[in-house]
Coordinates of C-alpha atoms in Angstrom, one line a residue:
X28 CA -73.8 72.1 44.5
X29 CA -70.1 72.0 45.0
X30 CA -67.8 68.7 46.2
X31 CA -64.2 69.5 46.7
X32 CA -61.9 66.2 45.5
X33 CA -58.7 65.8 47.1
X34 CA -55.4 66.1 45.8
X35 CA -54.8 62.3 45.1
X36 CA -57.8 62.2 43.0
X37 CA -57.1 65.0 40.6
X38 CA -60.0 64.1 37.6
X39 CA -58.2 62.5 34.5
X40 CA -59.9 62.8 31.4
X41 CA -59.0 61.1 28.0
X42 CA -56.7 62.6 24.8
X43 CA -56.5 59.3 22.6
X44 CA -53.9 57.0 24.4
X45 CA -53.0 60.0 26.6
X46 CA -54.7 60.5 30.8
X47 CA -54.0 63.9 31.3
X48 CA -55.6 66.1 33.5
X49 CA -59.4 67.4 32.7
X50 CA -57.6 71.1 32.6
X51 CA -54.7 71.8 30.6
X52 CA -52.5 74.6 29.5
X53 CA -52.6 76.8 27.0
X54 CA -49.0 78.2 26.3
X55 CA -50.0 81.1 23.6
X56 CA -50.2 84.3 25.7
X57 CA -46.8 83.9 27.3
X58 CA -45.7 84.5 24.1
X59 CA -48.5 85.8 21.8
X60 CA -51.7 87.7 21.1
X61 CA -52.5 89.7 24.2
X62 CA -50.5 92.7 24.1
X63 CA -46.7 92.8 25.1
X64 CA -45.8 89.4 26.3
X65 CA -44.4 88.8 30.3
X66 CA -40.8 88.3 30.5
X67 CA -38.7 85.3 30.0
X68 CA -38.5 85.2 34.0
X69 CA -42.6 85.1 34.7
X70 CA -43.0 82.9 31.5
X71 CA -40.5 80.1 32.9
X72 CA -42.0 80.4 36.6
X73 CA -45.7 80.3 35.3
X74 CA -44.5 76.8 33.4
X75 CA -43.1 75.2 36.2
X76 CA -45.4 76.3 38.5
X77 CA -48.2 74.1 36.0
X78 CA -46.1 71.4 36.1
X79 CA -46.2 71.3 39.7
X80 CA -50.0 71.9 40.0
X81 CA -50.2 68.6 38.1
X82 CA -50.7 69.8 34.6
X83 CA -49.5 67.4 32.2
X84 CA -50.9 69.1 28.5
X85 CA -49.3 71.9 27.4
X86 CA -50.4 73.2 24.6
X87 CA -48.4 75.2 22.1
X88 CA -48.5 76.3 18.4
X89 CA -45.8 77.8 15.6
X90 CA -47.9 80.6 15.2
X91 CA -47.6 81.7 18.9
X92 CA -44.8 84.6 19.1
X93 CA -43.6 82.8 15.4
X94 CA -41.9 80.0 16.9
X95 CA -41.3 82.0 20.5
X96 CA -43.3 80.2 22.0
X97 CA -41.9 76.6 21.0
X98 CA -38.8 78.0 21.8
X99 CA -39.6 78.4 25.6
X100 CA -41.5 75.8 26.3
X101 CA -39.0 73.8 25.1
X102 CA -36.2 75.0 27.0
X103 CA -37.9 75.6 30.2
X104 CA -39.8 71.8 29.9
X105 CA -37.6 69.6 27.6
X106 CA -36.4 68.6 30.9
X107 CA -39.7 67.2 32.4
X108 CA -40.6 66.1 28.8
X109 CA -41.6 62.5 30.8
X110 CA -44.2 64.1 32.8
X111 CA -46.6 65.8 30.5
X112 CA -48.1 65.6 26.8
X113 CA -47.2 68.0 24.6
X114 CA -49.3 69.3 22.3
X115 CA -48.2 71.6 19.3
X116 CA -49.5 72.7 15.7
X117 CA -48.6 73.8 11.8
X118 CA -49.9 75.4 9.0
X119 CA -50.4 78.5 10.2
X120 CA -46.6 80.1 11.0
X121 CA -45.1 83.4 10.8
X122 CA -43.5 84.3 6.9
X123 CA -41.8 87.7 6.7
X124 CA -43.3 89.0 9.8
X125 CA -47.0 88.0 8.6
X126 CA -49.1 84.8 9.4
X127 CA -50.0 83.0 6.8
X128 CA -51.8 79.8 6.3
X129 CA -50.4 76.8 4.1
X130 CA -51.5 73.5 4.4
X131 CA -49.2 71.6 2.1
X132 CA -48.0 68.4 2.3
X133 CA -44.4 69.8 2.1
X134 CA -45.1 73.1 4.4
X135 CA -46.5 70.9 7.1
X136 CA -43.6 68.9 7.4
X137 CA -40.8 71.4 7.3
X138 CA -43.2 72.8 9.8
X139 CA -43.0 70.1 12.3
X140 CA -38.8 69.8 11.6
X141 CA -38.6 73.2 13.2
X142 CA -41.5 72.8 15.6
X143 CA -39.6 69.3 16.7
X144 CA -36.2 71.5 17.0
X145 CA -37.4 74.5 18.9
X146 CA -39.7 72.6 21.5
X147 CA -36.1 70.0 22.1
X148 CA -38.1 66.7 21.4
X149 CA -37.6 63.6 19.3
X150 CA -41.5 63.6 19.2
X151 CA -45.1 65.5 19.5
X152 CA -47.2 63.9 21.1
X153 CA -50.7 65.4 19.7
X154 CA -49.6 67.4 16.6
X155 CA -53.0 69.6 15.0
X156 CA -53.5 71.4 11.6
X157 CA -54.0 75.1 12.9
X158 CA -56.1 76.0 10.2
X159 CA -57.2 74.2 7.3
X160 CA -56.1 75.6 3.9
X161 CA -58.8 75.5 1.7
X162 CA -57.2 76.2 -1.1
X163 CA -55.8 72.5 -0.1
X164 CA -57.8 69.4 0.6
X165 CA -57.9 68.4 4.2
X166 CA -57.4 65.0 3.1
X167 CA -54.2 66.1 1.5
X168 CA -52.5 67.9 4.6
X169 CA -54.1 65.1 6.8
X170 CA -52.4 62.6 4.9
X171 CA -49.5 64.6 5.0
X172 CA -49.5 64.5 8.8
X173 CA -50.2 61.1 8.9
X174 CA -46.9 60.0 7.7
X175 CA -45.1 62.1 10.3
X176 CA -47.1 59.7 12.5
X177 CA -45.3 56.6 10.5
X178 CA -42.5 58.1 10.7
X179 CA -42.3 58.2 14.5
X180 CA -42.2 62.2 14.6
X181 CA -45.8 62.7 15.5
X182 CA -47.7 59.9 17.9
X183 CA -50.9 61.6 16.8
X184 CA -53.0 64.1 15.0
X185 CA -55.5 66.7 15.9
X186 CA -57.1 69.7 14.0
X187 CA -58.5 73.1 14.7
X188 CA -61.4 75.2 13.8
X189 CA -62.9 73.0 11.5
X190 CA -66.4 71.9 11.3
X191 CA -67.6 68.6 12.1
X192 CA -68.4 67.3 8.6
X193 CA -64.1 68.3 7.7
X194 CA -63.1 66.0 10.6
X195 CA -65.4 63.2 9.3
X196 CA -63.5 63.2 6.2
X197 CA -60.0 63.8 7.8
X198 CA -60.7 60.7 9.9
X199 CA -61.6 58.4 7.1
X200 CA -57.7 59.3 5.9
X201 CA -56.0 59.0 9.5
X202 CA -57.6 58.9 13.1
X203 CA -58.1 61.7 14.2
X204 CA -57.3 62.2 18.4
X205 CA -58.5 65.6 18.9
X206 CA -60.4 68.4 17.5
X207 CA -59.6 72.0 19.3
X208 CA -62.4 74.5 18.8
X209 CA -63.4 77.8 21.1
X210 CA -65.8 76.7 23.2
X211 CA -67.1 78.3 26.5
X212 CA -70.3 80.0 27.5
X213 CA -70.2 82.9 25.7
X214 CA -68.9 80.6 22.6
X215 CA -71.4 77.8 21.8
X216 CA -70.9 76.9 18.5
X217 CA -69.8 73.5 19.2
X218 CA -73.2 72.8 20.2
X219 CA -74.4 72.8 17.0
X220 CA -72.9 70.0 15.5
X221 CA -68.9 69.3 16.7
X222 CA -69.5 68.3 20.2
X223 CA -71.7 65.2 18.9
X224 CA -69.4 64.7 16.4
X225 CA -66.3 64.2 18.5
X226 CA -68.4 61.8 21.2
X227 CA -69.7 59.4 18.3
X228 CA -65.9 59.3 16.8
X229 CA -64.1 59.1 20.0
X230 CA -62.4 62.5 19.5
X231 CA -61.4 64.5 22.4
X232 CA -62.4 68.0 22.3
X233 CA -59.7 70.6 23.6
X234 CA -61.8 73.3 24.4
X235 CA -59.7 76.9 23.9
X236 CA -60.4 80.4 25.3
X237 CA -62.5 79.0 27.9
X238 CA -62.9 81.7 29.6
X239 CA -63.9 84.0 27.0
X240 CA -60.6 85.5 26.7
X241 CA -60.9 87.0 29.8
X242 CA -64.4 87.9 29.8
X243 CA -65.8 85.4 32.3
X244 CA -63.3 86.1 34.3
X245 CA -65.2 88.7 35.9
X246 CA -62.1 91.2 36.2
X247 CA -61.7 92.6 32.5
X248 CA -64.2 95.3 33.2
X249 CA -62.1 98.3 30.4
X250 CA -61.2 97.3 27.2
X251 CA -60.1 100.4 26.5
X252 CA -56.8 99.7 28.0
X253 CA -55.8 96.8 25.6
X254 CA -52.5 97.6 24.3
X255 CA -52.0 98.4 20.8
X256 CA -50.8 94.5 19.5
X257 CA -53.5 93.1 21.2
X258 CA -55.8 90.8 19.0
X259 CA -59.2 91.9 21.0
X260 CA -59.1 94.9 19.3
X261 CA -59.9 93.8 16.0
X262 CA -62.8 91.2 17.7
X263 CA -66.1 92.4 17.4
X264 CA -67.3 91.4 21.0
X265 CA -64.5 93.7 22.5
X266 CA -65.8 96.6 20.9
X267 CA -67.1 99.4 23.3
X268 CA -70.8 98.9 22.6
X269 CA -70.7 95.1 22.6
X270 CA -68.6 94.7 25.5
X271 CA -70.7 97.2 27.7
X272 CA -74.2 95.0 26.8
X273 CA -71.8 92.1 27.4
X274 CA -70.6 93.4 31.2
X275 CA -74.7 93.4 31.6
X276 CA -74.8 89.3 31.6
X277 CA -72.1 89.1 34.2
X278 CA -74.4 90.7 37.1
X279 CA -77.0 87.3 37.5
X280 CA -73.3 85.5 36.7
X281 CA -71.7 86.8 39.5
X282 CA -74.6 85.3 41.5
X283 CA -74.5 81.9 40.8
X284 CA -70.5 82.2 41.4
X285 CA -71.2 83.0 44.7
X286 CA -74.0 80.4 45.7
X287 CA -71.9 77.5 44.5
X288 CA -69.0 78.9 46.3
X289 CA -66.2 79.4 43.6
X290 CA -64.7 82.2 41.5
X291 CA -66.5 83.4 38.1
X292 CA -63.5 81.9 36.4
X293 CA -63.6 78.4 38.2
X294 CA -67.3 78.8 37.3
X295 CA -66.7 78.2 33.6
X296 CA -64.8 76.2 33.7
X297 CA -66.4 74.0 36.0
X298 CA -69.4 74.4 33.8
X299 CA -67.2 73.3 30.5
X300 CA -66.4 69.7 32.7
X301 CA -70.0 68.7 32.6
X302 CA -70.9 70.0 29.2
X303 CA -68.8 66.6 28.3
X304 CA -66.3 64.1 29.6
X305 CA -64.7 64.0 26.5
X306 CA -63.6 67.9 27.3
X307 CA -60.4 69.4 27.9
X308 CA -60.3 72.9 28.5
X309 CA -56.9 74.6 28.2
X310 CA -57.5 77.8 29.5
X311 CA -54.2 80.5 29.4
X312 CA -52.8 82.8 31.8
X313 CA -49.4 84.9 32.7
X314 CA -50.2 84.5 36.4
X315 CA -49.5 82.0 38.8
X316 CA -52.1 83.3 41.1
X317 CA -55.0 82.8 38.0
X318 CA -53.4 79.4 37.3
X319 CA -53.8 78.1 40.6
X320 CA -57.3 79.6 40.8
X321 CA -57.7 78.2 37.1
X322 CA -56.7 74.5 38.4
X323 CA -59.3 75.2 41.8
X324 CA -62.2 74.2 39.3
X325 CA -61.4 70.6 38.9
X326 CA -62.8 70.9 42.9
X327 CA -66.0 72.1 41.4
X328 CA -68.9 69.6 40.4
X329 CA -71.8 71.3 38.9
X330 CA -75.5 69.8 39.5
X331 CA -77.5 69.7 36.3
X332 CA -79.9 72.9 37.4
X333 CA -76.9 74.9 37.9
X334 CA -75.8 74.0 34.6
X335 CA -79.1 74.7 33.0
X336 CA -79.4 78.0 34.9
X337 CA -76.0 79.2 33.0
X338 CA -77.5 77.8 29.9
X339 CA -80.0 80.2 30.0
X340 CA -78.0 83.3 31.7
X341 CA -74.9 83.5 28.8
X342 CA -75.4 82.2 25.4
X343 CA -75.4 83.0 21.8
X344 CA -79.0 84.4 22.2
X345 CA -77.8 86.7 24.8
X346 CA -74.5 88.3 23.7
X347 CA -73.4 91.3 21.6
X348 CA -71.5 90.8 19.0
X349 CA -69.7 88.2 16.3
X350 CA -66.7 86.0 17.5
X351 CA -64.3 87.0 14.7
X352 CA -64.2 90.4 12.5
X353 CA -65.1 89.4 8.9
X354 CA -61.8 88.8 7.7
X355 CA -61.0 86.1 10.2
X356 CA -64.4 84.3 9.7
X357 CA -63.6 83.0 6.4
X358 CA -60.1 81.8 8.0
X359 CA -61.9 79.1 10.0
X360 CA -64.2 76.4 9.2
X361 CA -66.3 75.9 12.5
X362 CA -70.3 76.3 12.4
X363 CA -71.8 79.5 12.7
X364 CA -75.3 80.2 14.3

C-alpha cells in the first residue's frame, strides 16, 4: 500500500506552463492567521529549508500579514527567484487595519504594483483573484487581470473560492491556470462540482488547508489554547462541541496511518494525490520538522481501497460543524452541500 520513490524522481505535477512539484507551499501562517506569527529568523529558515527540499510553488497572498508576507518572501527568495514559481493574489488586502474585498479593475492593479514591489520581482508567475467581489463582475476583474498578463506583469491567472460555473465564465474572458479552493478530507466540497470542472478545462487545482488546518494532523488535540488572533476561533468546526465529535473520527484514522506506514499528516495528503493528478496541495507550516514530514508524502502511493476506506471514515457526512461562521460564507463563492 505504500512505494517509497527516490529522491531523483520527486513526482511533478502540472500548473499551466509551470512543472512544479505535486506539493507546494503555502506562505500564509508565517505571517498570518494562526495566532502570533514565528519570528523573522524561523520564517526565513523555514523558506529556505523548502527550497532545498525541492519545493518550487510558493504560494503567497496581500492579504497575508497585509503585505508582511510578500515582504518576506521576497527578501528571503528574490534571490532564488529562478528556481521556483511564485504564486501570489489581490483583491482582498488590508485598508486601515481591516480586510476588505475589492475587485476593481483599478484596485487589482495598484494591487499587483505593490504586490510586484514587496515580493522584489519583475513578474508573478500565477497571479489569483482572492475573492470575487460580487458587487463586481468576475468578467470585469478577470479582464482586468488579463491585461497585467499583456502587459508582461502577470504570466498567468488563477482564482479562489469560486464555484465552478464563475470560472467557466472567467475562462471564456482569459484562460484561466488555476483555481485554489480548500479541499481535504474533512473539506469535500470540490467534489460536488469544481474538481470536474478544472479536469474538463485543463485547470490545476491548488488544494489549500490540506490538512484541515491542523486537524488531520493528528496533534491539535485542545483548541482551547488558540491564541486570541487566531482565525479558528471564529470557525464553527473549532468550536468545543464540534471539535470533540470531530477528535472522535481520528481514532479508525489513526489506524489506517499506521497500516500504510506513514504519519496522519502524510496520510492526507497522500490521499489528496490520488483524488487527482491535476492536484496541488500547498499545505502550510512554521516548522521545519512538519515540512519535511509534509514533503515525506510524495513517498506515499495510496491503493484505491485505501482511498475508499478514507472516503468512508472522514467526510462531510461525518463531521461536526460548518466550514465558515455565517459571515464568511457569503464572502466565498464555492458549493455548499
Amino acid at each position: 500500500m505504500t512505494n517509497t520513490t527516490s529522491p531523483t524522481s520527486t513526482p511533478k505535477r502540472r500548473i499551466g506552463p509551470f512543472n512544479v512539484t505535486a506539493i507546494g507551499l503555502g506562505c500564509m501562517n508565517l505571517s498570518h492567521a494562526y495566532g502570533v506569527p514565528p519570528s523573522a529568523d524561523v520564517a526565513e529558515a523555514l523558506l529556505l529549508a523548502a527550497l532545498d527540499l525541492g519545493v518550487d510553488y510558493f504560494d503567497t497572498a496581500a492579504l497575508y500579514g497585509f503585505g508582511a508576507n510578500e515582504e518576506l518572501v521576497g527578501r528571503v527568495l528574490s534571490p532564488h527567484r529562478s528556481r521556483f514559481m511564485l504564486g501570489s493574489k489581490g483583491g482582498m488586502t488590508g485598508v486601515d487595519g481591516k480586510r476588505v474585498i475589492d475587485g476593481r479593475p483599478e484596485t487589482l492593479k495598484r494591487n499587483c504594483e505593490d504586490s510586484l514591489r514587496r515580493l522584489r520581482t519583475d513578474v508573478i508567475d500565477l497571479y489569483y483573484l482572492h475573492r470575487w467581489d460580487k458587487r463586481v463582475p468576475i468578467e470585469d476583474s478577470v479582464g482586468a487581470m488579463a491585461d497585467l498578463v499583456r502587459e508582461g506583469k502577470v504570466r498567468t491567472l488563477g482564482l479562489s473560492e469560486v464555484s465552478a460555473d464563475t470560472l467557466r465564465r472567467a475562462h471564456a474572458v482569459h484562460p484561466i491556470t488555476a483555481l485554489q479552493n480548500e479541499y481535504s478530507l474533512w473539506t469535500r466540497n470540490p467534489e460536488i462540482a469544481s474538481l470536474d470542472a478544472c479536469r474538463s478545462l485543463g485547470v490545476a487545482f491548488v488544494a489549500f488547508s490540506p490538512l484541515g488546518r491542523g486537524f488531520l494532523s493528528g496533534k491539535l488535540r485542545d483548541v482551547s489554547s488558540f491564541e486570541p488572533k487566531d482565525i479558528r476561533r471564529t470557525m464553527p468546526r473549532f468550536e468545543p462541541s464540534h471539535y470533540a465529535a470531530n477528535l472522535k473520527l481520528l481514532d479508525a484514522y489513526a489506524s489506517v496511518a499506521q497500516e500504510v506506514g506513514c504519519t496522519q499528516a502524510q496520510l492526507a495528503l497522500a490521499w489528496l494525490l490520488a483524488k487527482g493528478e491535476h492536484i496541488v496541495p500547498i499545505p502550510g507550516t512554521t516548522s521545519v520538522a512538519h515540512l519535511r514530514e509534509d514533503m515525506a508524502a510524495l513517498r506515499v502511493s495510496l491503493d484505491a481501497d485505501i482511498v475508499d476506506r478514507l472516503d468512508t471514515l472522514i467526510n462531510q457526512n461525518r463531521v461536526s460543524g460548518s466550514r465558515y461562521n455565517a459571515a464568511t460564507q457569503t464572502e466565498i463563492d464555492t458549493e455548499e452541500f
